[in-house]
Amino acid sequence: MEKFVASAALGCVGAGGVIRGANGNWICGFAVNLGKGQILEAELRGLYFGLHLACDKGISNLLTEMDAAVVVSLVQQVGTLSCHPLAALVQSCCVLMRHIGNCHLAHVYREMNVAADRMANWSFNLDLRVSYLDEGPAWVSSSLENDFLGVVRPRLICTS
């Protein structure tokens, strides 16, 4: 299972993700500082870097969970996006998904994706590049376990 998320702080964007085994264990992860940019592109680049990492690791059975419902929708509508400014990036993600083979993309709420969110936030401490990690940082282990166990977290909802 793979979880990706992007984050924005003061106009800067970054992305991060975790690839977990079936029992929730860390397989590998990444964080990328993308500099200034738009959150939608950061979410798509996060998906791209995560799928690229999965391909590099030879993973052939992958459930990808993201907290960006718009990205999930764009990937599902790839055939109708020829005029979209990010169409090439969406298509690149789809090519990687086909290369993986059994790859599914699903939306989850950020509260179920805390480990990936922490990786994305950590990206702001990095230079403008992607960092791949074979070992999980100690500060993400409890979030990884809680995500796997489905620990309930509060979610604020506007009701205006």
XYZ file of C-alpha atoms in Angstrom:
160
model
C 0.000 0.000 0.000
C 1.248 3.405 -0.885
C 0.151 6.730 0.531
C 1.025 10.109 -0.928
C 0.319 13.670 0.064
C 1.433 17.167 -0.884
C 1.730 20.159 1.371
C 2.056 23.919 0.994
C 3.689 26.464 3.272
C 4.110 30.146 2.400
C 3.714 29.487 -1.334
C 6.229 26.642 -1.320
C 5.064 23.127 -2.131
C 6.378 19.690 -1.355
C 5.239 16.109 -1.472
C 5.940 12.913 0.393
C 4.875 9.333 0.483
C 5.287 5.957 2.087
C 5.174 2.519 0.506
C 4.047 -0.028 3.092
C 3.792 -3.779 3.082
C 0.524 -5.637 3.597
C 1.097 -5.639 7.376
C 1.794 -1.890 7.488
C 5.580 -2.142 7.627
C 7.768 0.498 5.966
C 9.191 -0.619 2.620
C 10.425 2.759 1.374
C 9.399 6.375 1.162
C 10.197 9.727 -0.336
C 10.009 13.455 0.242
C 10.478 16.161 -2.369
C 10.776 19.912 -1.958
C 9.294 21.401 -5.142
C 9.925 25.070 -4.321
C 7.256 27.596 -5.281
C 4.228 26.227 -7.051
C 0.619 25.142 -7.039
C -0.771 22.457 -4.761
C -2.461 20.475 -7.570
C 0.819 20.101 -9.439
C 2.554 19.146 -6.174
C -0.048 16.430 -5.542
C 0.445 15.067 -9.066
C 4.234 15.191 -8.752
C 3.945 13.357 -5.441
C 1.956 10.634 -7.174
C 4.513 10.512 -9.993
C 7.530 10.217 -7.650
C 5.782 7.547 -5.573
C 4.808 5.485 -8.611
C 8.331 5.863 -9.991
C 9.726 4.583 -6.682
C 7.331 1.615 -6.753
C 8.497 0.770 -10.293
C 12.148 1.022 -9.232
C 11.474 -1.374 -6.340
C 9.772 -3.871 -8.666
C 6.407 -3.636 -6.930
C 3.674 -5.212 -9.065
C 0.638 -5.100 -6.766
C -0.138 -1.637 -5.409
C -3.036 0.149 -3.739
C -2.263 3.872 -3.877
C -4.118 6.060 -1.393
C -4.082 9.856 -1.666
C -5.849 12.620 0.184
C -6.199 14.613 -3.071
C -9.594 13.692 -4.512
C -8.985 15.996 -7.500
C -5.873 14.017 -8.485
C -7.756 10.723 -8.229
C -10.463 12.199 -10.468
C -7.931 13.520 -13.022
C -6.239 10.126 -13.294
C -9.603 8.406 -13.756
C -10.500 10.888 -16.546
C -7.113 10.819 -18.314
C -8.668 10.240 -21.755
C -10.584 13.537 -21.625
C -7.779 15.820 -20.425
C -5.988 16.801 -23.638
C -6.394 20.544 -22.942
C -5.622 20.409 -19.218
C -2.316 22.151 -18.359
C -1.195 19.117 -16.318
C -2.350 16.479 -18.835
C 1.202 15.311 -19.619
C 1.940 14.736 -15.931
C -1.347 12.855 -15.459
C -0.532 10.702 -18.491
C 2.958 9.989 -17.111
C 1.359 8.766 -13.872
C -0.982 6.516 -15.858
C 1.958 5.043 -17.802
C 3.693 4.193 -14.514
C 0.484 2.654 -13.140
C 0.211 0.420 -16.213
C 3.878 -0.541 -15.830
C 3.244 -1.624 -12.232
C 0.396 -3.852 -13.397
C -2.107 -4.312 -10.604
C -2.240 -0.685 -9.441
C -5.333 0.968 -7.989
C -5.757 4.594 -6.936
C -8.143 5.591 -4.140
C -8.996 8.727 -2.175
C -8.585 8.703 1.607
C -8.898 11.566 4.057
C -5.724 13.187 5.366
C -6.474 11.818 8.836
C -5.905 8.296 7.467
C -2.670 9.349 5.786
C -0.657 10.983 8.582
C 2.650 9.224 7.822
C 2.640 10.555 4.249
C 1.563 13.987 5.494
C 4.538 14.061 7.863
C 6.873 13.110 4.996
C 5.433 15.928 2.867
C 5.877 18.454 5.678
C 9.451 17.246 6.209
C 10.197 18.013 2.550
C 10.388 21.723 3.395
C 13.608 20.988 5.306
C 15.249 19.594 2.162
C 17.000 21.161 -0.793
C 15.014 21.384 -4.041
C 15.198 17.704 -4.922
C 13.648 14.348 -4.181
C 14.976 12.204 -1.321
C 14.286 8.467 -1.331
C 14.445 6.572 1.960
C 14.869 2.824 2.368
C 14.632 3.148 6.153
C 11.753 4.947 7.811
C 12.630 7.933 9.996
C 11.965 7.320 13.690
C 9.594 10.291 13.825
C 7.206 8.684 11.318
C 6.963 5.184 12.882
C 4.057 5.893 15.257
C 2.075 7.604 12.471
C 2.740 4.660 10.168
C 1.430 2.226 12.772
C -1.610 4.382 13.608
C -2.477 4.759 9.893
C -2.309 0.984 9.453
C -4.455 0.341 12.537
C -7.023 2.919 11.423
C -6.721 5.007 14.584
C -9.621 7.459 14.658
C -8.657 11.126 14.478
C -10.998 14.119 14.682
C -11.847 15.921 11.448
C -13.038 19.533 11.370
C -15.881 20.214 8.953
C -17.222 23.664 8.065
C -21.001 23.870 8.265
C -21.718 27.354 6.959
